[in-house]
Every structure is written in structure tokens, then in C-alpha cells.
Short mmCIF file of C-alpha atoms and ligand atoms in Angstrom, two decimals:
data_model
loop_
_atom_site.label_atom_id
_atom_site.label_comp_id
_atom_site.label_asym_id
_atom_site.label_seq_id
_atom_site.Cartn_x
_atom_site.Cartn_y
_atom_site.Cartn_z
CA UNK A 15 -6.88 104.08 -16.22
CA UNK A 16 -10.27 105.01 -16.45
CA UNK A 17 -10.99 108.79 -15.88
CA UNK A 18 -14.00 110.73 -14.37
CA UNK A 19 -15.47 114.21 -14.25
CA UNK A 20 -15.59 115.57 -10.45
CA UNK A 21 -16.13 118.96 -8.84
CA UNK A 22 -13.83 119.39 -5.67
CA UNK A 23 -13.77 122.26 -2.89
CA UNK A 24 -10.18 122.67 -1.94
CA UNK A 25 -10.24 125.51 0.48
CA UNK A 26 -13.75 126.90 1.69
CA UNK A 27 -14.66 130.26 0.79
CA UNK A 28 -16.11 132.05 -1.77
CA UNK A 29 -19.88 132.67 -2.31
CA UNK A 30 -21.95 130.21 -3.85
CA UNK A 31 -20.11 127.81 -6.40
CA UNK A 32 -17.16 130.27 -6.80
CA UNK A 33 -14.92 127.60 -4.76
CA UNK A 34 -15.78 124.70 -6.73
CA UNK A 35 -13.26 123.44 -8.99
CA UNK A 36 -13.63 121.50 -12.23
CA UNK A 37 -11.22 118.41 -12.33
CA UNK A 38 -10.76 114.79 -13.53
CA UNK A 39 -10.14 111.76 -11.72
CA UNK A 40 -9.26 108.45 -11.73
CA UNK A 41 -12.44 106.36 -10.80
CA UNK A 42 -12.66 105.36 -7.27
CA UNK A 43 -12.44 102.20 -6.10
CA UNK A 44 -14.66 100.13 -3.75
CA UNK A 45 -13.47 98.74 -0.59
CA UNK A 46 -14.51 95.17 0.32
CA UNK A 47 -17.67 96.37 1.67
CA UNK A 48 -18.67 99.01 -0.71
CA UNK A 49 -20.55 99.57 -3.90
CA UNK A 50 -19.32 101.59 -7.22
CA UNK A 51 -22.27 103.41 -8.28
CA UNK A 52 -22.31 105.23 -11.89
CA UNK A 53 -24.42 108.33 -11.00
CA UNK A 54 -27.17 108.88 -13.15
CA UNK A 55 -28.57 112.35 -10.72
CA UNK A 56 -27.54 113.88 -8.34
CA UNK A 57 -29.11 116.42 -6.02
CA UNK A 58 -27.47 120.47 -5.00
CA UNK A 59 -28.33 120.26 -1.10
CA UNK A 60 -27.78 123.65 1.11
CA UNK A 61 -25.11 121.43 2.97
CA UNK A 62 -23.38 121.66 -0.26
CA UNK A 63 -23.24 125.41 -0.01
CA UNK A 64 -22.20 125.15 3.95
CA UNK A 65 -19.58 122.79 2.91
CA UNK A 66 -18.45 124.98 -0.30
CA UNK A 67 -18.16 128.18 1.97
CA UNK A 68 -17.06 127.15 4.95
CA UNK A 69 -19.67 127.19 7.56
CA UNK A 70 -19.40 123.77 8.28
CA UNK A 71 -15.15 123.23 8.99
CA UNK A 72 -13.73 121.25 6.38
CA UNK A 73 -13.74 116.97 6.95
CA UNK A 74 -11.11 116.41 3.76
CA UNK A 75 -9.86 118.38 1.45
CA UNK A 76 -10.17 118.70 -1.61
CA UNK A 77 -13.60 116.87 -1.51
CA UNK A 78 -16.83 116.07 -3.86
CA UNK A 79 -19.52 117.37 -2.57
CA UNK A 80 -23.17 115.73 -3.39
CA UNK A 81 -25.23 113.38 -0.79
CA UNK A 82 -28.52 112.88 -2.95
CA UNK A 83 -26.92 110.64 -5.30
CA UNK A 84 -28.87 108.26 -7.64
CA UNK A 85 -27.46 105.42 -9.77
CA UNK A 86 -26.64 102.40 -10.79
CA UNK A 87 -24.41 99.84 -9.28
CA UNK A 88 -21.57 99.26 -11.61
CA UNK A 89 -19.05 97.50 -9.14
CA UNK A 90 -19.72 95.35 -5.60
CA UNK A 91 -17.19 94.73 -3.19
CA UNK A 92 -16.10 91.26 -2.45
CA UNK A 93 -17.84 91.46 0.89
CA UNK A 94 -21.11 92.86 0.06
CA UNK A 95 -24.22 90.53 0.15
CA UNK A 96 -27.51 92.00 -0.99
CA UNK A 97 -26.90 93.73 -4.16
CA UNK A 98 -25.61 93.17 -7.73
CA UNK A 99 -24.66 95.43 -10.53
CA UNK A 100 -27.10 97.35 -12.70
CA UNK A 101 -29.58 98.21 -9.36
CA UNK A 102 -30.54 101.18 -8.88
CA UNK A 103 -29.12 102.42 -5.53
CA UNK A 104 -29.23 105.62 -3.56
CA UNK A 105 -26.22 107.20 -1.49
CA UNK A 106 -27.26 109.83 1.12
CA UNK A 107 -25.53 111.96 4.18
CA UNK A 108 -24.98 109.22 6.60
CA UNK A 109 -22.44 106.66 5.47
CA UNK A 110 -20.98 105.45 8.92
CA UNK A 111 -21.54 105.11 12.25
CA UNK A 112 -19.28 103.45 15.00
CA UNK A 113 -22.93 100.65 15.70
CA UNK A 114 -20.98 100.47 19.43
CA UNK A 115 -22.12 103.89 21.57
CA UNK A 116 -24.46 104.72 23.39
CA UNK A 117 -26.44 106.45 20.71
CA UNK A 118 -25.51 104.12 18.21
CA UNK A 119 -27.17 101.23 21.34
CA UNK A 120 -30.50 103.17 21.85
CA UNK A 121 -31.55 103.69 18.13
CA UNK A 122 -30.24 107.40 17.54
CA UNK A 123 -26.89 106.73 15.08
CA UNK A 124 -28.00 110.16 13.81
CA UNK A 125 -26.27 111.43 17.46
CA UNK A 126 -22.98 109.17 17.03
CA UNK A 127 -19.78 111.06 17.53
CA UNK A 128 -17.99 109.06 14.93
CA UNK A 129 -20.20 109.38 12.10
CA UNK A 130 -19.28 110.22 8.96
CA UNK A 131 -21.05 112.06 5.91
CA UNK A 132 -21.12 111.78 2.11
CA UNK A 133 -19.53 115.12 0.53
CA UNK A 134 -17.93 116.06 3.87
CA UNK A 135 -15.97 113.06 5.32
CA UNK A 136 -15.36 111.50 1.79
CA UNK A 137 -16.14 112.13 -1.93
CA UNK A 138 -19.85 112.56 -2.84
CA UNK A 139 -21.98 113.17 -5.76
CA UNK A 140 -20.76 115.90 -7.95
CA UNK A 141 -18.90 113.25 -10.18
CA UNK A 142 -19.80 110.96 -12.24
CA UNK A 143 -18.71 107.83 -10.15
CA UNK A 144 -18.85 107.51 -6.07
CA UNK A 145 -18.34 104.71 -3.88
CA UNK A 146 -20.54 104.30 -0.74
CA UNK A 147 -21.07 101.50 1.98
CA UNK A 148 -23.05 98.74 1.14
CA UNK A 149 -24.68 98.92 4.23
CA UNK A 150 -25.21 102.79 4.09
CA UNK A 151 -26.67 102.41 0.35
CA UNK A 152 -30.41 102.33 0.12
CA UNK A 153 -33.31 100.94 -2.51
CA UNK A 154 -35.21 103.10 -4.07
CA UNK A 155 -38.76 103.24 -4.86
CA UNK A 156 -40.26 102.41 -8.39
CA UNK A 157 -41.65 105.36 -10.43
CA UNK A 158 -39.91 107.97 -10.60
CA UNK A 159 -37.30 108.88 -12.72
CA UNK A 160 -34.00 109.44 -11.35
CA UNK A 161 -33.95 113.47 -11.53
CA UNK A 162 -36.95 113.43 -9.31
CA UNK A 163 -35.38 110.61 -6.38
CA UNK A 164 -32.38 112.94 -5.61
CA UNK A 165 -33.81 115.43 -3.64
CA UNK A 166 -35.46 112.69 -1.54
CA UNK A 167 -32.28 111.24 -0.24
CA UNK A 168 -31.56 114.50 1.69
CA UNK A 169 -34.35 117.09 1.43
CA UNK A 170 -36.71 114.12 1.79
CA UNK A 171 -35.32 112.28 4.46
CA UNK A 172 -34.73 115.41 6.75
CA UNK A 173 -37.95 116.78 5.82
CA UNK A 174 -39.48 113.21 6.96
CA UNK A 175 -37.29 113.33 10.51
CA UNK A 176 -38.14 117.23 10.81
CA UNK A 177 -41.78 116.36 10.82
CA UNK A 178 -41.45 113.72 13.08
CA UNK A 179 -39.44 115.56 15.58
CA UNK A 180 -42.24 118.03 15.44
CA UNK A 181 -44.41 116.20 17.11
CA UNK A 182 -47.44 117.17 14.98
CA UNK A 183 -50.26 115.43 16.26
CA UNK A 184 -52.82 113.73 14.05
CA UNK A 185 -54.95 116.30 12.21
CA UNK A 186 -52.81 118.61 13.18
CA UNK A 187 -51.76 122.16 12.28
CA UNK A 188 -48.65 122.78 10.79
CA UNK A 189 -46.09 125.98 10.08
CA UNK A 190 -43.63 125.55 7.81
CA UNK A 191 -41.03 128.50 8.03
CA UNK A 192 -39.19 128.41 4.60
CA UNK A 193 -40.23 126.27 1.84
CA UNK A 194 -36.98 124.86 -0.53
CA UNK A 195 -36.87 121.17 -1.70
CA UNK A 196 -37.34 119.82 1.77
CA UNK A 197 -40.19 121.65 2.96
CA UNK A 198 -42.12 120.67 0.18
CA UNK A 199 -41.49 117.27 0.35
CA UNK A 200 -42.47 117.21 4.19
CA UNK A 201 -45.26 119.07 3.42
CA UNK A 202 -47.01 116.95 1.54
CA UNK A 203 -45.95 113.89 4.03
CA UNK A 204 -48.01 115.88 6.79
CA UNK A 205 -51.03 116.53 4.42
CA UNK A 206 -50.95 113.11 3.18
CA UNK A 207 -51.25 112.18 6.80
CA UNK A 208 -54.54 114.88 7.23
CA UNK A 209 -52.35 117.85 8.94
CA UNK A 210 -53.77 121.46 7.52
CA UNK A 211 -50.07 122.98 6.94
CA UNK A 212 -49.60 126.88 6.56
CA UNK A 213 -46.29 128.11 5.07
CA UNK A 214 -44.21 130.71 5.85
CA UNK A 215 -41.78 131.80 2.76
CA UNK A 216 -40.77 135.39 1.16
CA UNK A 217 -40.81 134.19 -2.59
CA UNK A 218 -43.75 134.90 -3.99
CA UNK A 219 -43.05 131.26 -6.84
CA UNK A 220 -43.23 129.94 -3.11
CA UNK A 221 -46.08 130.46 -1.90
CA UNK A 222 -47.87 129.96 -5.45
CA UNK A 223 -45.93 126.22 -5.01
CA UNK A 224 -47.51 125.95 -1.72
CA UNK A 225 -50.71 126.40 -2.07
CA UNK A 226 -50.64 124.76 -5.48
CA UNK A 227 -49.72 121.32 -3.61
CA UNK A 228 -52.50 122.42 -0.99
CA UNK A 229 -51.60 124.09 1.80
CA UNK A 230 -54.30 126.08 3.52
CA UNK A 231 -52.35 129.08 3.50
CA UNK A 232 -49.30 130.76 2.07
CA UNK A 233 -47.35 134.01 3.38
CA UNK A 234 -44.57 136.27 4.06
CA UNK A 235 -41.57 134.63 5.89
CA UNK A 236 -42.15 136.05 9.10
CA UNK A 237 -46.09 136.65 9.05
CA UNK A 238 -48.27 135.06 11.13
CA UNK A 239 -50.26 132.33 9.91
CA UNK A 240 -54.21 132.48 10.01
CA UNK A 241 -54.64 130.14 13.12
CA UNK A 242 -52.43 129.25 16.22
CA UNK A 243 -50.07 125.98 15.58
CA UNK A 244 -49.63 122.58 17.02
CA UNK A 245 -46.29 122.38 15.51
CA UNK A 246 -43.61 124.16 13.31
CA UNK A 247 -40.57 122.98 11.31
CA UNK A 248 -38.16 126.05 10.39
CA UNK A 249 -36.41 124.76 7.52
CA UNK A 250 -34.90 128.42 6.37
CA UNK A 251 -31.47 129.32 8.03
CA UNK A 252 -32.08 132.19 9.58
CA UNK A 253 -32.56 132.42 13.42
CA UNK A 254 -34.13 135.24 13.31
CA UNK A 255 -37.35 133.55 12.19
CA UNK A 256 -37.52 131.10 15.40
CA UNK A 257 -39.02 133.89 17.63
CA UNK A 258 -42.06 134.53 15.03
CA UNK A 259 -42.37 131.09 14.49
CA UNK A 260 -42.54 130.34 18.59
CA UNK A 261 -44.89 132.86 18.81
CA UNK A 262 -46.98 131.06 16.73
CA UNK A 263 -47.49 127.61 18.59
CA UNK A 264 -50.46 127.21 20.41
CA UNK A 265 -49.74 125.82 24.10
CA UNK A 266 -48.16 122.91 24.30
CA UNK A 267 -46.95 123.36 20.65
CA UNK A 268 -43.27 122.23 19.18
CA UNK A 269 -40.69 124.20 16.70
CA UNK A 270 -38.12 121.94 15.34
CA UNK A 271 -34.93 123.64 13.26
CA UNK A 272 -34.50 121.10 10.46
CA UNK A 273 -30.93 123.00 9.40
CA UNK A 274 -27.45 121.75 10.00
CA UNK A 275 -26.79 125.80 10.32
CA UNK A 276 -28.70 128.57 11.37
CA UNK A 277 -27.86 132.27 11.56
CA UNK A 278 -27.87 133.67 15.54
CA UNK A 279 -31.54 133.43 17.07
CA UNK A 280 -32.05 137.25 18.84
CA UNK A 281 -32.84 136.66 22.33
CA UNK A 282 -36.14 134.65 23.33
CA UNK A 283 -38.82 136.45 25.73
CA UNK A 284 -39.74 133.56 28.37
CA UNK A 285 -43.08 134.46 28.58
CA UNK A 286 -43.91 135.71 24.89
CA UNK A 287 -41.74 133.02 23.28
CA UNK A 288 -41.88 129.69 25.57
CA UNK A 289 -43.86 129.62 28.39
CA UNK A 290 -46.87 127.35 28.43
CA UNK A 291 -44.78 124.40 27.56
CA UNK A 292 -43.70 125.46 24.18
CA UNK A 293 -40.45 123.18 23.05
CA UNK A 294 -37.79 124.53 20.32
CA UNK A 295 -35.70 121.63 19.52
CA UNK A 296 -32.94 121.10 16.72
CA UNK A 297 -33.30 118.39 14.16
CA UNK A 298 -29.35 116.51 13.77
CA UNK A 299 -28.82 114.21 10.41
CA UNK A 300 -31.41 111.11 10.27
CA UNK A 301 -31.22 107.31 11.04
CA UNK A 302 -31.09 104.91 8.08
CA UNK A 303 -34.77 103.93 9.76
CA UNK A 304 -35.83 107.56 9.16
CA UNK A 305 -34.38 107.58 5.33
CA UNK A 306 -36.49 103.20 5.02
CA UNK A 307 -39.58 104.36 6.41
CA UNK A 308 -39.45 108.03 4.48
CA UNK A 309 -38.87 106.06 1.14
CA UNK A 310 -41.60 103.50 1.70
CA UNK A 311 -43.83 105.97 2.24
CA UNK A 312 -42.71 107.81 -1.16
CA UNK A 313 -43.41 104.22 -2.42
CA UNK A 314 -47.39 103.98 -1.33
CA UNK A 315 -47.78 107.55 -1.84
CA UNK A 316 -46.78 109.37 -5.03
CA UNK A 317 -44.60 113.16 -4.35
CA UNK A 318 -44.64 115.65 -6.57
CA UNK A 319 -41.07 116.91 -6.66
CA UNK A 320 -40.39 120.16 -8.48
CA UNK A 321 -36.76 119.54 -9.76
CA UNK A 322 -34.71 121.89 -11.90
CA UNK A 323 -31.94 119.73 -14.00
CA UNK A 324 -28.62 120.97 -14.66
CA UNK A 325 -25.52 119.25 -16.84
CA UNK A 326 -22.95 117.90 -14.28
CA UNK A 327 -20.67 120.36 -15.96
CA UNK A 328 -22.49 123.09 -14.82
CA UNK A 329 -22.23 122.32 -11.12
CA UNK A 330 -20.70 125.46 -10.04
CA UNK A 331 -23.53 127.53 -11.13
CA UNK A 332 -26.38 125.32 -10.09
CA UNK A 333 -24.79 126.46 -6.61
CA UNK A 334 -24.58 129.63 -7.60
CA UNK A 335 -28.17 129.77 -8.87
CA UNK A 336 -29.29 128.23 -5.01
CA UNK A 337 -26.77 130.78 -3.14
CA UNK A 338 -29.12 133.50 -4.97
CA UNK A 339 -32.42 131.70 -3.92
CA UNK A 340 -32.84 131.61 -7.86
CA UNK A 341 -33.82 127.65 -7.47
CA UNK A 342 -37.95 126.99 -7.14
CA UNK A 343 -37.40 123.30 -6.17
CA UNK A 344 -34.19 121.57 -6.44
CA UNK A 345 -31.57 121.71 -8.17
CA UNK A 346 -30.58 118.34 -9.59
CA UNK A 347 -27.20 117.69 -11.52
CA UNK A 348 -27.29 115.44 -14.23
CA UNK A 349 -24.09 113.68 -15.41
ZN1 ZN B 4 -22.27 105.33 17.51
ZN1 ZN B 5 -28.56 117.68 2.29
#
């Protein structure tokens, strides 16, 4: 039987890649409705590292982590219509949802209660084969070569939903509290759509990054930026930074928390922090409509996506390297 290289977490712990162990595997196989993909890149998410240490409860053990996977379609199952072998697919976070609940009935799968996720729920993209469900698999668009279309299946796609749970009005102006592979991506979705963003970041390779795609202004993590704002997305994990970043907003102005975890946010001061209808509000996962539209608009409008490449085999240090904030971009592994 065929054999792969994989990189499992068995038991949670550890500090960056420590827990990550090098094994092979027999391929995996596709149910009726799923698709074999031979990953060609795949992209190091902070889930990964949440997943890896433990502050998100284990789904399976011992799993694959990896939900920015791009390849090719090598196998179909015999009940999948719409695809053949040799396209390029993309597998991202979200690979089922029950389609029956109430969430699932008004348009927000992102809230179902039975959803599952790619590298949590079941094996993901640190391997050099995964399987996902045809009808969780998306197209990618042309142009870009595979190392740079990882980091928009997860950093993109939240980025994208972040921004749009914002509420940023047109023209607006933008904070941006932490700026990794999704902030920049989201970023440049809100200048491409004529916001004037300001970002928020301690690393100094940062800032340079931000103002290099054209933000209006670039500084310490918890500074305050150079005019009042409409809207903020806090994409770093740390809680502490939601009461600068509220205290920010003009009135009337929204903070959403694009992480899946965030450190302890101190207590809030009504008046200094919320008052004059200021909304904090937590971004959850994404709909497959979020992760369509987000990659059509990468489609009419070229990113710039600073990627760092590492050998599949080096996994465990690529996680390491993002654990120690020593990543300006993403991290991409590369089978
Ligand atoms: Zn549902
Ligand atoms: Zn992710």
C-alpha cells in the first residue's frame, strides 16, 4: 500500500511544534462524496498552534493539522459531480455542516453546532495527501502560484468575514490591531475598497509591511492611531488590546475579534470603553459564501501575499518559528 508523510498531534501540549510528531501513513481514502487531493502547499495557521497546544480541546487524536491546503485532485468519489482529477482544489476550516438548523436555515453555517473542521475534527494539511468533501472543496483563482493561495483559504477568508463583520463603512477608517497573514490580506481588501486603514502591531518588519502595502499609518500594538475609527478588527490574541482598540472607535464605531482564542480582556469602563453605541463583537469560522465571494475578489483584484516556504519535513519548526512571532507573513509548508 501506498505510503505518505504526515505530521500528527497526539496529546496537546508543548510549546510551539514540540508536540508534533513525524509519521507515515497509509494514504487516505475518499468516501463516496469526497475528493483525494495531492497537496502541493499548505499553509501554518495560528489554529494550528491552538490545536498543537491545547487551547482549543482536542476533536481526534492523533490528528493532521493544516486547513489552507492547496492541490491537485488525484482521486473523486463515486458520488461527486463537478470535479475531475488534475484540478486544482482548495480545502479550508469548514468541511461540514448539519444544512438542517436553524443557523444552517438562515445563512450562518459558520454558527452550526455540528460543524466540523479540517485539522481538528479530521486529518488536514500537514501531509502530503488529504481527503475533503466535495462539497466543502473550493476553486481557486488563476495566478498565483500555489505557495501564495494557502494563506488565503484561512487567513484570507477570516480576514474577508472579519472585515465584513466590522461594519466599515465605505471610505471608511480602519484599525487593524495585529498584523500576521490575515491582517494583511484584509487590509488590502479594505483599501482596495477606498478605506484609509491604520495598523496597530509591535514588530517593527510589521509596520515597515504595512505601510509598504499602503496603510496611512503604522504603530506600536497598543498606540493610538492618528485619527478616531469607524471600525477595528483585532486580529492579535491578546485581550488585553480590546480596551485600546475600543477606545479608539469614533461613536457609533465597531471592534470585531477575528481569533478563535483570545487571552482574558481586563475589565471594560462603560463609559470610556462603550458608551455612545460602540459594538465589540467576535468573529466565529466563515460561510463557504464568505470563503466564494473572498476568492472572487482575489480573482479581479491581485494580493500581494508575503509567504515564507518551508519543506513539509520541517513542519515542526515552521510552528516553532510562528510560536516565536519569527514569521513576517505566512508560513507555508511545501511537500
Ligand atoms: Zn447547521
Ligand atoms: Zn486558520
Amino acid at each position: 500500500m501506498a505510503s505518505m508523510l504526515a505530521w500528527a498531534v497526539a496529546e496537546p501540549g508543548g510549546r510551539g511544534g514540540e508536540r508534533l510528531r513525524r509519521e507515515h501513513r497509509p494514504l487516505p481514502e475518499p468516501g463516496p462524496g469526497d475528493l483525494l487531493v495531492r497537496v502541493r502547499a499548505s499553509g501554518v495557521c495560528r489554529t494550528d498552534l491552538h490545536v498543537v497546544m491545547g487551547d482549543l480541546p482536542p476533536h481526534r487524536s492523533p490528528v493532521v493539522p493544516g486547513h489552507e491546503v492547496v492541490g491537485e485532485v488525484s482521486d473523486v468519489g463515486e458520488a461527486v459531480a463537478g470535479w475531475r482529477t488534475g484540478e486544482r482544489a482548495g480545502i479550508a476550516w469548514l468541511r461540514h455542516t448539519d444544512g438542517t438548523c436553524v443557523y444552517c436555515g438562515r445563512g450562518a453555517e459558520n454558527l452550526c453546532p455540528a460543524s466540523r473542521y479540517t485539522g481538528w475534527d479530521a486529518d488536514g494539511g500537514y501531509a502530503e495527501y488529504a481527503v475533503v468533501p466535495a462539497d466543502y472543496a473550493y476553486r481557486l483563482p488563476d495566478g498565483y502560484p500555489d505557495e501564495r493561495l494557502a494563506p488565503l483559504l484561512c487567513a484570507g477568508i477570516i480576514g474577508y468575514r472579519a472585515l465584513r463583520r466590522s461594519d466599515l463603512p465605505p471610505g471608511g477608517r480602519l484599525g487593524i490591531y495585529g498584523f500576521g497573514g490575515s491582517a494583511h490580506l484584509a487590509a488590502q481588501v479594505a483599501m482596495a475598497e477606498g478605506a484609509r486603514v491604520h495598523v496597530m502591531t509591535r514588530s517593527p518588519a510589521a509596520q515597515e509591511l504595512a505601510l509598504a502595502l499602503g496603510a496611512a499609518s503604522a504603530q506600536g500594538a497598543a498606540d493610538p492611531p492618528p485619527e478616531r475609527l469607524d471600525a477595528a478588527i483585532l486580529f492579535a490574541p491578546a485581550g488585553e488590546l480590546v480596551l485600546p482598540a475600543l477606545e479608539a472607535l469614533d461613536r457609533g464605531g465597531t471592534l470585531a475579534v477575528a481569533g478563535i482564542h483570545l487571552s482574558d480582556i481586563p475589565p471594560l469602563d462603560y463609559d470610556w470603553h462603550l458608551f455612545q453605541e460602540r459594538t465589540l463583537r467576535s468573529v466565529t469560522a466563515n460561510t463557504r459564501s464568505d470563503g466564494r465571494e473572498f476568492l472572487a475578489f482575489a480573482q479581479a483584484h491581485p494580493l500581494h501575499i508575503e509567504t515564507v516556504a518551508y519543506p513539509l519535513s520541517d513542519a515542526d519548526a515552521a510552528l516553532t518559528d510562528l510560536f516565536e512571532d519569527r514569521v513576517n507573513g505566512a508560513a507555508v509548508l511545501i511537500p
